Coordinates of C-alpha atoms in Angstrom, one line a residue:
Chain A
M1431 CA 27.7 9.6 -45.2
P1432 CA 24.0 8.9 -44.2
D1433 CA 21.6 11.8 -44.0
L1434 CA 22.1 12.7 -40.4
Q1435 CA 18.6 14.3 -40.2
Q1436 CA 17.6 10.6 -40.0
L1437 CA 19.5 10.3 -36.7
Y1438 CA 17.5 13.2 -35.3
D1439 CA 14.3 11.6 -36.6
A1440 CA 15.2 8.2 -35.2
V1441 CA 15.6 9.7 -31.7
V1442 CA 12.5 11.8 -31.8
N1443 CA 10.5 8.8 -33.2
G1444 CA 12.0 6.3 -30.7
D1445 CA 13.5 4.0 -33.3
Y1446 CA 16.6 2.6 -31.5
K1447 CA 17.5 0.2 -34.3
A1448 CA 17.7 3.1 -36.8
A1449 CA 19.5 5.3 -34.4
H1450 CA 22.2 2.7 -33.8
A1451 CA 22.5 1.9 -37.5
I1452 CA 22.8 5.5 -38.7
T1453 CA 25.3 6.3 -35.9
E1454 CA 27.4 3.3 -36.8
R1455 CA 27.5 4.2 -40.5
A1456 CA 28.1 7.9 -39.8
L1457 CA 31.1 7.1 -37.5
A1458 CA 32.5 4.6 -40.0
E1459 CA 32.4 7.3 -42.7
G1460 CA 34.2 9.8 -40.5
A1461 CA 31.5 11.8 -38.9
D1462 CA 32.7 13.8 -35.9
P1463 CA 31.1 12.2 -32.8
L1464 CA 30.6 15.5 -31.0
T1465 CA 28.8 16.9 -34.0
L1466 CA 26.4 13.9 -33.9
V1467 CA 25.7 14.7 -30.3
N1468 CA 25.5 18.4 -30.4
Q1469 CA 23.8 18.9 -33.8
Y1470 CA 21.4 16.0 -33.9
M1471 CA 21.0 14.1 -30.6
V1472 CA 20.8 17.0 -28.2
P1473 CA 18.3 18.9 -30.4
A1474 CA 16.3 15.7 -30.8
M1475 CA 16.0 15.1 -27.1
D1476 CA 15.2 18.8 -26.7
E1477 CA 12.3 18.2 -29.1
V1478 CA 11.3 15.1 -27.1
G1479 CA 11.3 17.1 -23.9
R1480 CA 9.3 19.9 -25.5
R1481 CA 6.7 17.4 -26.7
F1482 CA 6.6 15.8 -23.3
E1483 CA 6.2 19.2 -21.6
C1484 CA 3.2 20.1 -23.8
S1485 CA 1.6 16.6 -23.5
E1486 CA 2.2 15.6 -27.1
Y1487 CA 4.5 12.9 -25.8
F1488 CA 3.9 10.8 -22.6
V1489 CA 6.1 8.4 -20.7
P1490 CA 6.2 5.6 -23.2
E1491 CA 7.2 7.9 -26.1
L1492 CA 9.9 9.5 -23.9
L1493 CA 11.3 6.1 -22.9
I1494 CA 11.6 4.8 -26.4
S1495 CA 13.2 8.0 -27.5
A1496 CA 15.7 7.7 -24.6
R1497 CA 16.4 4.2 -25.6
A1498 CA 17.2 5.3 -29.2
M1499 CA 19.5 8.0 -27.8
K1500 CA 21.3 5.5 -25.7
A1501 CA 21.7 3.1 -28.6
S1502 CA 23.5 5.9 -30.4
L1503 CA 25.4 7.2 -27.4
E1504 CA 26.8 3.8 -26.6
L1505 CA 28.8 4.0 -29.9
I1506 CA 29.7 7.7 -29.5
R1507 CA 30.6 7.9 -25.8
P1508 CA 33.8 5.8 -25.9
L1509 CA 35.1 7.9 -28.8
L1510 CA 34.5 11.1 -26.8
V1511 CA 36.1 9.7 -23.7
A1512 CA 39.1 8.6 -25.7
R1513 CA 39.8 12.0 -27.1
G1514 CA 39.2 13.8 -23.8
D1515 CA 35.9 15.6 -24.7
K1516 CA 34.2 16.8 -21.6
P1517 CA 30.4 16.5 -21.0
V1518 CA 28.3 19.5 -20.0
G1519 CA 28.4 18.2 -16.5
R1520 CA 28.6 14.9 -14.6
V1521 CA 25.5 13.9 -12.6
A1522 CA 25.2 11.1 -10.0
I1523 CA 21.5 10.4 -9.9
G1524 CA 19.5 8.0 -7.8
T1525 CA 16.3 7.3 -5.9
V1526 CA 17.1 7.7 -2.2
K1527 CA 17.7 5.0 0.3
G1528 CA 14.5 3.0 1.2
D1529 CA 12.7 4.0 -2.0
L1530 CA 12.4 1.6 -5.0
H1531 CA 10.5 3.9 -7.4
D1532 CA 12.4 4.9 -10.4
I1533 CA 10.2 6.0 -13.3
G1534 CA 10.6 9.7 -12.6
K1535 CA 14.3 9.3 -11.9
N1536 CA 14.7 7.5 -15.2
L1537 CA 12.9 10.3 -17.1
V1538 CA 15.2 12.9 -15.6
A1539 CA 18.3 10.8 -16.2
S1540 CA 17.4 10.3 -19.9
L1541 CA 16.7 14.0 -20.4
L1542 CA 19.9 15.0 -18.7
E1543 CA 21.8 12.6 -20.9
G1544 CA 20.0 14.0 -23.9
G1545 CA 21.0 17.5 -22.7
G1546 CA 24.7 16.6 -22.9
F1547 CA 25.4 15.5 -19.4
E1548 CA 27.2 12.4 -18.4
V1549 CA 24.8 10.6 -16.2
I1550 CA 25.9 8.0 -13.6
D1551 CA 22.6 6.3 -12.7
L1552 CA 23.0 4.7 -9.3
G1553 CA 19.5 3.1 -9.5
V1554 CA 17.1 2.9 -6.6
N1555 CA 17.5 2.6 -2.8
V1556 CA 20.8 4.5 -3.0
S1557 CA 22.6 5.0 0.3
P1558 CA 24.4 8.3 1.2
E1559 CA 27.6 6.3 1.2
K1560 CA 27.0 5.3 -2.4
F1561 CA 26.5 8.9 -3.4
I1562 CA 29.6 9.9 -1.6
A1563 CA 31.7 7.2 -3.2
T1564 CA 30.5 8.1 -6.6
I1565 CA 31.3 11.8 -6.2
K1566 CA 34.8 10.8 -5.1
E1567 CA 35.3 8.3 -7.9
S1568 CA 33.8 10.1 -10.8
Q1569 CA 34.2 13.8 -9.9
A1570 CA 30.5 14.3 -10.4
N1571 CA 29.5 17.9 -10.0
I1572 CA 25.8 17.3 -9.5
V1573 CA 23.9 15.0 -7.2
A1574 CA 20.3 14.4 -8.2
M1575 CA 18.0 12.7 -5.8
S1576 CA 14.5 11.4 -6.3
A1577 CA 11.9 10.2 -3.8
L1578 CA 8.3 9.2 -4.3
L1579 CA 7.3 8.6 -0.7
T1580 CA 6.8 11.0 2.1
T1581 CA 8.5 8.3 4.2
T1582 CA 11.7 8.4 2.1
M1583 CA 12.0 12.1 1.7
P1584 CA 14.0 12.4 4.9
S1585 CA 16.8 10.3 3.2
M1586 CA 17.4 13.4 1.1
K1587 CA 18.4 15.4 4.2
T1588 CA 20.3 12.4 5.5
T1589 CA 22.3 12.3 2.3
I1590 CA 23.0 16.0 2.2
D1591 CA 24.2 15.8 5.8
A1592 CA 26.4 12.9 4.9
L1593 CA 27.9 14.8 2.0
Q1594 CA 28.7 17.6 4.4
Q1595 CA 30.4 15.3 6.9
A1596 CA 32.3 13.5 4.2
G1597 CA 33.7 16.9 3.0
V1598 CA 32.3 16.6 -0.5
R1599 CA 29.2 18.9 -0.2
D1600 CA 31.1 21.8 -1.7
Q1601 CA 32.1 19.9 -4.7
V1602 CA 28.5 19.3 -5.9
K1603 CA 25.2 21.0 -6.5
V1604 CA 22.4 18.9 -5.0
L1605 CA 19.1 18.8 -7.0
I1606 CA 16.0 17.0 -5.7
G1607 CA 12.6 16.1 -7.0
G1608 CA 9.7 13.7 -6.7
A1609 CA 6.0 13.7 -6.1
P1610 CA 6.0 14.8 -2.4
I1611 CA 8.9 17.3 -2.8
T1612 CA 8.4 21.0 -2.7
Q1613 CA 10.6 24.1 -3.1
K1614 CA 10.0 24.7 0.6
Y1615 CA 11.3 21.2 1.5
A1616 CA 14.4 21.8 -0.8
D1617 CA 15.1 25.0 1.1
E1618 CA 14.6 23.4 4.5
I1619 CA 17.1 20.6 3.8
G1620 CA 19.7 22.8 2.1
A1621 CA 19.4 21.4 -1.4
D1622 CA 20.6 23.7 -4.2
G1623 CA 17.6 23.2 -6.5
Y1624 CA 14.2 21.6 -7.0
S1625 CA 12.2 20.9 -10.1
E1626 CA 8.6 19.7 -10.3
S1627 CA 9.1 18.3 -13.8
A1628 CA 11.7 16.3 -15.7
V1629 CA 12.2 18.9 -18.3
G1630 CA 12.6 21.6 -15.7
A1631 CA 15.3 19.4 -14.0
V1632 CA 17.5 19.7 -17.2
A1633 CA 17.3 23.5 -17.1
L1634 CA 18.0 23.4 -13.4
A1635 CA 21.1 21.2 -13.9
K1636 CA 22.4 23.5 -16.7
K1637 CA 22.0 26.5 -14.4
A1638 CA 23.7 24.6 -11.6
V1639 CA 26.8 23.9 -13.7
A1640 CA 26.9 27.4 -15.0
A1641 CA 27.2 28.7 -11.4
P1642 CA 30.3 28.0 -9.4
V1643 CA 29.8 25.5 -6.6
A1644 CA 29.8 27.0 -3.1
Chain B
M1376 CA -29.1 8.9 7.9
N1377 CA -25.9 6.9 8.7
S1378 CA -22.7 7.0 6.7
R1379 CA -23.6 4.0 4.5
E1380 CA -27.0 5.3 3.7
R1381 CA -25.6 8.7 2.9
V1382 CA -23.1 7.4 0.4
F1383 CA -25.4 5.0 -1.4
T1384 CA -28.2 7.5 -1.4
H1385 CA -25.9 10.1 -2.9
L1386 CA -24.6 7.6 -5.5
A1387 CA -28.2 6.9 -6.5
G1388 CA -28.9 10.6 -6.9
G1389 CA -31.0 11.0 -3.8
A1390 CA -31.1 13.8 -1.3
V1391 CA -28.6 13.5 1.6
D1392 CA -28.0 15.5 4.8
R1393 CA -24.4 16.5 3.9
L1394 CA -21.5 15.7 1.6
P1395 CA -20.1 12.2 1.9
L1396 CA -16.4 12.1 3.1
M1397 CA -14.2 9.4 1.7
P1398 CA -10.4 10.4 1.7
I1399 CA -7.8 7.7 1.2
T1400 CA -5.8 7.0 4.3
M1401 CA -3.1 4.3 4.7
M1402 CA 0.1 5.4 6.4
F1403 CA -1.9 8.1 8.2
A1404 CA -4.1 5.4 9.7
A1405 CA -1.2 3.2 10.8
N1406 CA 0.4 6.2 12.5
R1407 CA -2.9 7.0 14.2
I1408 CA -2.7 3.8 16.2
G1409 CA 1.1 3.8 16.5
A1410 CA 1.5 0.7 14.3
R1411 CA 4.4 -0.1 12.1
Y1412 CA 3.4 0.2 8.5
R1413 CA 4.8 -3.3 7.8
D1414 CA 2.1 -4.6 10.2
Y1415 CA -0.6 -2.5 8.6
C1416 CA 0.2 -4.2 5.3
T1417 CA 0.5 -7.7 6.6
D1418 CA -1.9 -8.0 9.5
Y1419 CA -5.5 -7.3 8.8
R1420 CA -6.3 -6.6 12.4
V1421 CA -3.9 -3.7 12.4
L1422 CA -5.3 -2.3 9.2
V1423 CA -8.9 -2.6 10.5
E1424 CA -7.9 -0.9 13.8
G1425 CA -6.2 1.9 12.0
Q1426 CA -9.1 2.5 9.5
M1427 CA -11.7 2.3 12.3
R1428 CA -9.8 4.8 14.4
V1429 CA -9.4 7.3 11.5
A1430 CA -13.0 6.9 10.5
E1431 CA -14.2 7.5 14.0
D1432 CA -11.8 10.4 14.8
F1433 CA -12.5 12.3 11.6
G1434 CA -16.1 11.2 10.8
F1435 CA -15.3 9.4 7.5
D1436 CA -18.2 7.7 5.8
Y1437 CA -16.1 4.6 4.9
V1438 CA -13.2 2.3 5.6
N1439 CA -11.0 0.6 3.1
T1440 CA -8.5 -2.2 2.7
M1441 CA -5.9 -0.5 0.6
S1442 CA -2.3 -0.6 1.9
D1443 CA 0.1 -0.9 -1.0
P1444 CA 0.2 -1.7 -4.7
A1445 CA 2.0 -5.0 -4.3
R1446 CA -0.7 -7.2 -2.8
E1447 CA -1.7 -9.2 -5.8
A1448 CA 1.8 -9.2 -7.4
A1449 CA 3.3 -10.6 -4.2
D1450 CA 0.8 -13.5 -4.3
C1451 CA 1.7 -14.1 -7.9
G1452 CA 5.3 -14.6 -6.8
A1453 CA 6.8 -11.2 -7.7
A1454 CA 9.8 -10.1 -5.8
V1455 CA 8.8 -7.5 -3.2
E1456 CA 10.5 -5.7 -0.4
Y1457 CA 9.0 -5.1 3.0
F1458 CA 9.9 -2.0 5.0
D1459 CA 9.0 -1.3 8.6
N1460 CA 7.5 2.1 8.0
Q1461 CA 6.6 2.4 4.4
P1462 CA 4.6 0.5 1.8
V1463 CA 5.6 -2.8 0.4
A1464 CA 7.4 -2.2 -2.9
L1465 CA 8.0 -4.2 -6.0
V1466 CA 11.6 -4.9 -7.0
E1467 CA 11.6 -4.0 -10.6
E1468 CA 15.0 -5.4 -11.4
R1469 CA 13.7 -8.8 -10.6
A1470 CA 10.2 -8.4 -12.2
L1471 CA 8.2 -11.6 -12.4
L1472 CA 7.6 -11.2 -16.1
A1473 CA 10.9 -9.8 -17.1
D1474 CA 10.8 -12.7 -19.5
K1475 CA 7.5 -12.3 -21.4
S1476 CA 7.2 -16.0 -22.2
K1477 CA 6.5 -16.6 -18.5
L1478 CA 3.0 -15.0 -18.8
A1479 CA 1.7 -18.1 -20.6
G1480 CA 2.5 -20.3 -17.6
L1481 CA 1.5 -17.8 -14.9
K1482 CA -1.5 -18.9 -12.7
A1483 CA -3.7 -16.4 -11.0
P1484 CA -3.6 -16.9 -7.2
D1485 CA -6.6 -18.3 -5.3
P1486 CA -7.6 -15.3 -3.1
A1487 CA -8.8 -17.7 -0.4
A1488 CA -5.4 -19.3 -0.2
A1489 CA -2.9 -16.6 -1.3
P1490 CA -1.5 -14.9 1.9
R1491 CA -1.8 -11.2 1.0
M1492 CA -5.2 -11.5 -0.8
H1493 CA -6.5 -13.7 2.0
N1494 CA -5.4 -11.0 4.5
A1495 CA -7.6 -8.5 2.6
L1496 CA -10.6 -10.8 2.8
K1497 CA -10.1 -11.2 6.5
A1498 CA -10.0 -7.4 6.9
L1499 CA -13.3 -7.1 5.1
E1500 CA -14.9 -9.8 7.3
L1501 CA -13.7 -8.0 10.4
F1502 CA -14.9 -4.7 9.1
K1503 CA -18.3 -6.2 8.4
A1504 CA -18.4 -7.7 11.9
R1505 CA -17.5 -4.5 13.6
L1506 CA -19.4 -2.0 11.4
G1507 CA -22.4 -3.9 10.2
R1508 CA -24.3 -1.5 8.0
E1509 CA -23.0 1.7 9.6
K1510 CA -20.3 2.7 7.2
V1511 CA -19.3 1.9 3.6
I1512 CA -16.8 -1.0 3.4
E1513 CA -14.5 -0.6 0.5
G1514 CA -12.3 -3.3 -1.0
W1515 CA -9.4 -2.6 -3.4
I1516 CA -7.9 -4.1 -6.5
E1517 CA -5.3 -2.9 -8.9
G1518 CA -6.2 -1.9 -12.4
P1519 CA -4.8 -3.3 -15.6
I1520 CA -1.9 -1.0 -16.2
A1521 CA -0.9 -0.7 -12.6
E1522 CA -0.9 -4.4 -12.0
G1523 CA 0.6 -5.1 -15.4
A1524 CA 3.4 -2.7 -14.5
D1525 CA 3.9 -4.5 -11.1
L1526 CA 4.3 -7.8 -12.9
R1527 CA 6.3 -6.7 -15.9
G1528 CA 8.2 -3.7 -14.5
I1529 CA 6.9 -0.2 -15.1
N1530 CA 9.7 0.9 -17.3
T1531 CA 9.5 -2.1 -19.5
V1532 CA 5.7 -2.2 -19.9
M1533 CA 5.8 1.4 -21.0
M1534 CA 7.9 0.4 -24.0
D1535 CA 5.9 -2.8 -24.6
F1536 CA 3.1 -0.6 -25.9
F1537 CA 5.3 0.0 -28.9
D1538 CA 7.4 -3.1 -29.0
D1539 CA 4.8 -5.8 -28.4
P1540 CA 1.2 -4.6 -28.3
A1541 CA -0.2 -8.1 -28.5
F1542 CA 1.7 -9.1 -25.3
V1543 CA 0.3 -6.0 -23.5
K1544 CA -3.2 -7.1 -24.3
D1545 CA -2.5 -10.7 -23.1
L1546 CA -0.9 -9.3 -19.9
F1547 CA -3.9 -7.0 -19.2
G1548 CA -6.3 -9.8 -20.0
F1549 CA -4.5 -12.0 -17.4
V1550 CA -4.7 -9.1 -14.9
V1551 CA -8.4 -8.5 -15.4
E1552 CA -9.2 -12.1 -14.9
M1553 CA -7.1 -12.3 -11.7
E1554 CA -8.5 -9.0 -10.3
L1555 CA -12.1 -9.8 -11.0
R1556 CA -11.8 -13.1 -9.2
F1557 CA -10.2 -11.2 -6.3
A1558 CA -12.9 -8.5 -6.4
L1559 CA -15.7 -11.1 -6.3
E1560 CA -14.2 -12.7 -3.2
Q1561 CA -13.9 -9.3 -1.6
I1562 CA -17.5 -8.5 -2.4
K1563 CA -18.5 -11.9 -0.8
A1564 CA -16.5 -11.0 2.2
G1565 CA -18.3 -7.7 2.8
A1566 CA -17.1 -5.1 0.3
E1567 CA -19.9 -3.0 -1.1
V1568 CA -17.6 -0.6 -3.0
M1569 CA -14.6 -1.8 -4.9
G1570 CA -11.8 0.7 -5.5
I1571 CA -9.7 0.2 -8.6
G1572 CA -6.2 1.8 -8.4
D1573 CA -4.7 2.3 -11.9
A1574 CA -1.9 4.7 -11.1
A1575 CA 0.3 4.1 -14.2
A1576 CA -2.6 5.1 -16.5
S1577 CA -1.7 8.7 -16.0
L1578 CA 1.6 8.2 -17.7
V1579 CA 0.3 7.2 -21.1
S1580 CA -1.2 9.1 -24.0
P1581 CA -5.0 9.2 -24.5
E1582 CA -4.5 7.0 -27.6
I1583 CA -2.7 4.3 -25.5
Y1584 CA -5.2 4.7 -22.7
E1585 CA -8.2 4.2 -25.0
T1586 CA -6.6 1.4 -26.9
F1587 CA -5.0 -0.6 -24.2
V1588 CA -6.3 0.4 -20.8
W1589 CA -9.8 1.6 -21.1
P1590 CA -11.3 -1.7 -22.4
Y1591 CA -9.8 -3.6 -19.4
E1592 CA -10.9 -1.0 -16.8
K1593 CA -14.3 -1.3 -18.4
R1594 CA -14.4 -5.1 -18.0
L1595 CA -13.4 -4.7 -14.3
I1596 CA -16.2 -2.2 -13.7
E1597 CA -18.8 -4.3 -15.5
G1598 CA -17.7 -7.3 -13.5
I1599 CA -17.9 -5.4 -10.2
H1600 CA -21.4 -4.2 -11.1
A1601 CA -22.5 -7.7 -12.1
A1602 CA -21.5 -8.8 -8.6
G1603 CA -23.6 -6.1 -7.0
A1604 CA -21.0 -3.7 -5.8
K1605 CA -20.2 -0.1 -6.8
A1606 CA -16.9 0.9 -8.4
R1607 CA -14.6 3.7 -7.5
L1608 CA -11.8 4.5 -10.0
H1609 CA -8.7 6.2 -8.8
I1610 CA -5.8 7.0 -11.1
C1611 CA -2.9 8.8 -9.4
G1612 CA -1.3 11.7 -11.3
N1613 CA -2.4 14.0 -14.1
T1614 CA -5.4 12.5 -15.9
R1615 CA -6.4 15.7 -17.6
R1616 CA -6.1 14.2 -21.1
L1617 CA -8.0 11.1 -20.1
L1618 CA -11.0 12.6 -18.5
K1619 CA -13.4 12.2 -21.3
A1620 CA -12.6 8.5 -21.7
M1621 CA -12.7 7.9 -18.0
G1622 CA -16.1 9.4 -17.9
T1623 CA -17.5 6.7 -20.2
L1624 CA -16.3 3.8 -18.1
G1625 CA -19.5 3.7 -15.9
A1626 CA -17.5 4.0 -12.6
D1627 CA -19.9 5.0 -9.8
I1628 CA -17.2 7.3 -8.4
V1629 CA -14.3 8.9 -10.3
D1630 CA -11.7 9.8 -7.7
L1631 CA -9.4 12.4 -9.2
D1632 CA -5.9 13.4 -8.3
S1633 CA -5.2 17.0 -7.7
L1634 CA -3.6 17.6 -11.1
A1635 CA -6.9 17.0 -12.9
P1636 CA -9.1 20.0 -12.7
L1637 CA -12.6 19.2 -11.4
D1638 CA -14.3 21.8 -13.6
E1639 CA -12.8 20.1 -16.6
A1640 CA -13.8 16.7 -15.3
R1641 CA -17.3 18.0 -14.9
R1642 CA -17.5 19.4 -18.4
Q1643 CA -16.0 16.2 -19.9
M1644 CA -17.9 13.7 -17.9
G1645 CA -21.3 15.4 -17.8
P1646 CA -23.6 16.4 -14.9
D1647 CA -24.3 12.9 -13.4
Q1648 CA -20.8 11.5 -12.8
V1649 CA -20.0 11.5 -9.1
L1650 CA -16.5 13.0 -8.7
L1651 CA -14.3 12.7 -5.6
G1652 CA -11.4 14.8 -4.7
N1653 CA -9.2 16.5 -5.1
L1654 CA -7.1 19.1 -3.1
N1655 CA -3.4 18.7 -3.3
P1656 CA -2.5 16.3 -0.5
V1657 CA 1.0 17.6 0.0
T1658 CA 1.0 21.4 -0.6
V1659 CA -2.5 22.0 0.8
L1660 CA -3.6 19.2 3.1
R1661 CA -0.2 18.5 4.7
D1662 CA 1.6 21.8 4.3
G1663 CA -1.2 24.3 4.3
A1664 CA -3.2 25.8 7.1
P1665 CA -6.8 24.7 8.0
E1666 CA -8.3 27.7 6.3
D1667 CA -6.4 26.8 3.1
V1668 CA -7.9 23.3 3.3
T1669 CA -11.4 24.8 3.7
S1670 CA -10.9 27.3 0.9
V1671 CA -9.5 24.8 -1.6
I1672 CA -12.1 22.0 -0.9
G1673 CA -14.8 24.7 -1.2
G1674 CA -13.4 25.5 -4.6
C1675 CA -13.4 21.8 -5.5
H1676 CA -17.0 21.5 -4.5
G1677 CA -17.9 24.6 -6.5
Q1678 CA -16.3 23.1 -9.6
A1679 CA -17.7 19.6 -9.2
G1680 CA -21.2 20.7 -8.2
A1681 CA -23.7 18.6 -6.3
R1682 CA -22.5 15.2 -7.6
F1683 CA -19.4 15.4 -5.3
I1684 CA -17.7 13.5 -2.5
V1685 CA -15.1 15.1 -0.4
G1686 CA -11.6 13.6 -0.5
A1687 CA -7.9 14.5 -1.0
G1688 CA -6.4 14.1 -4.5
C1689 CA -4.5 11.0 -3.3
E1690 CA -3.5 9.4 0.0
V1691 CA -3.6 11.7 3.0
P1692 CA 0.1 12.0 3.9
R1693 CA 1.0 10.4 7.2
D1694 CA 2.3 13.6 8.8
T1695 CA -0.8 15.7 7.9
P1696 CA -1.8 17.8 10.9
D1697 CA -5.0 16.8 12.6
A1698 CA -6.3 20.3 12.3
N1699 CA -6.0 20.2 8.5
L1700 CA -7.8 16.9 8.1
R1701 CA -10.4 18.1 10.6
A1702 CA -11.0 21.1 8.3
L1703 CA -11.7 18.7 5.5
T1704 CA -14.1 16.8 7.7
D1705 CA -15.8 20.1 8.9
Y1706 CA -16.4 21.1 5.3
A1707 CA -18.0 17.8 4.4
H1708 CA -20.0 17.7 7.6
G1709 CA -21.1 21.3 7.2
H1710 CA -22.2 21.3 3.6
R1711 CA -25.0 19.8 1.6
P1712 CA -24.2 18.7 -1.9

């Protein structure tokens, strides 16, 4: 069995090749996949988030850590699914319709994944219909929307209204964020939560899944 | 003292009658004249009309040609998407340099022939014809990391710093050569100040900034100065950790986003650096009351001291109430440095 502290280090240091190799060896030698996630990868991404929050890490460091985490998760996830393990929550995330900016959304998606959520990344320019279809197909319990532009912010309200009309609003918590977004705006459009930072978004999502949906 | 005289005298350290006023407007300007933003980005006559109207209505000391970050990348052949009422955007999943090997064969566009760059040159000529020497005419280029991200894809270039640092330097070298050529043509067409937008710089560590970004920003600024123009550096986002390095670039104006405290900038950059900014464009300028705008910009002025130009932290949002922007104007028009 490899020293699993090396998995933690590989994720924190953004070494995706090492993360993949250590995970592969550990699993081959009988390591419990959930233990790898909960005892090494989630704490590693917590540490990455902490360093990002206090400006020890910046976006490049966070992205290479996220890549390392994903290199490991791609080996682990099929095993968890096969034995019926449930994620902390299931998040459908995307940049709203009309908006092609994704760096902030990607940071949030990576940290959510590192926090034990299953993340369904719908990409950019995501229509309300796409969010609705994903909720129905995947049983997501969180919808996370991002917008960089004041011009695309209204798509958040359009999407929330569409969720309502499609009868799925009560199945999900809606979280929003992005440069022009404020708590005031989140309240105005009926979102369930807003975070001004990627790290804050993970805490918000954990809080959201802990509380019953409306 | 007209606007142009005021700004250049202030930059030279001379006495002026009041604080210069140079906020960034783009979508706000298009809205002002009831234009589609698509037309503002693609038709220089619309851009000039919008800028002239805002400058006149709110007593700005300048006009500029900035509309979106995709101008140069589009002319390089990058995939972009046009929208009726928002800025032109890069399509990252089809990034021009998704394959790094394409950089070696990439040719910098000729600004006189490339449609979007040419459109900017026409805007400057029209500004010059209409304004003469009344207001400052500002051109715009993208900085090394912003344009590098446009060509390579922002998510990818962020990892390139670790995966292939030599490629990053080649990419930024290409960008600087292209942007300097574009800047020189803009200066010939009438720009007396060149803005450099290097938004993505705020996403990287001070070490990456100083190693990979600063040397190329420095080359841009030196090239602009050699061509006889002034340089304004604007980096969107939180540049708090970069302030000291930014202060050594020799930019005539450092235009700071609202996340970078002006008092820290002043301490880090010394007493002579002209600072521009930097109230929060969303929570204060758009969502606040006029008295909030007055109070916050007064605080900015207090922190920055005399070497200060009034502006918002970033673009004035399109739905900013007139009364709020007028409060910003009133502050500049009513205060000496």
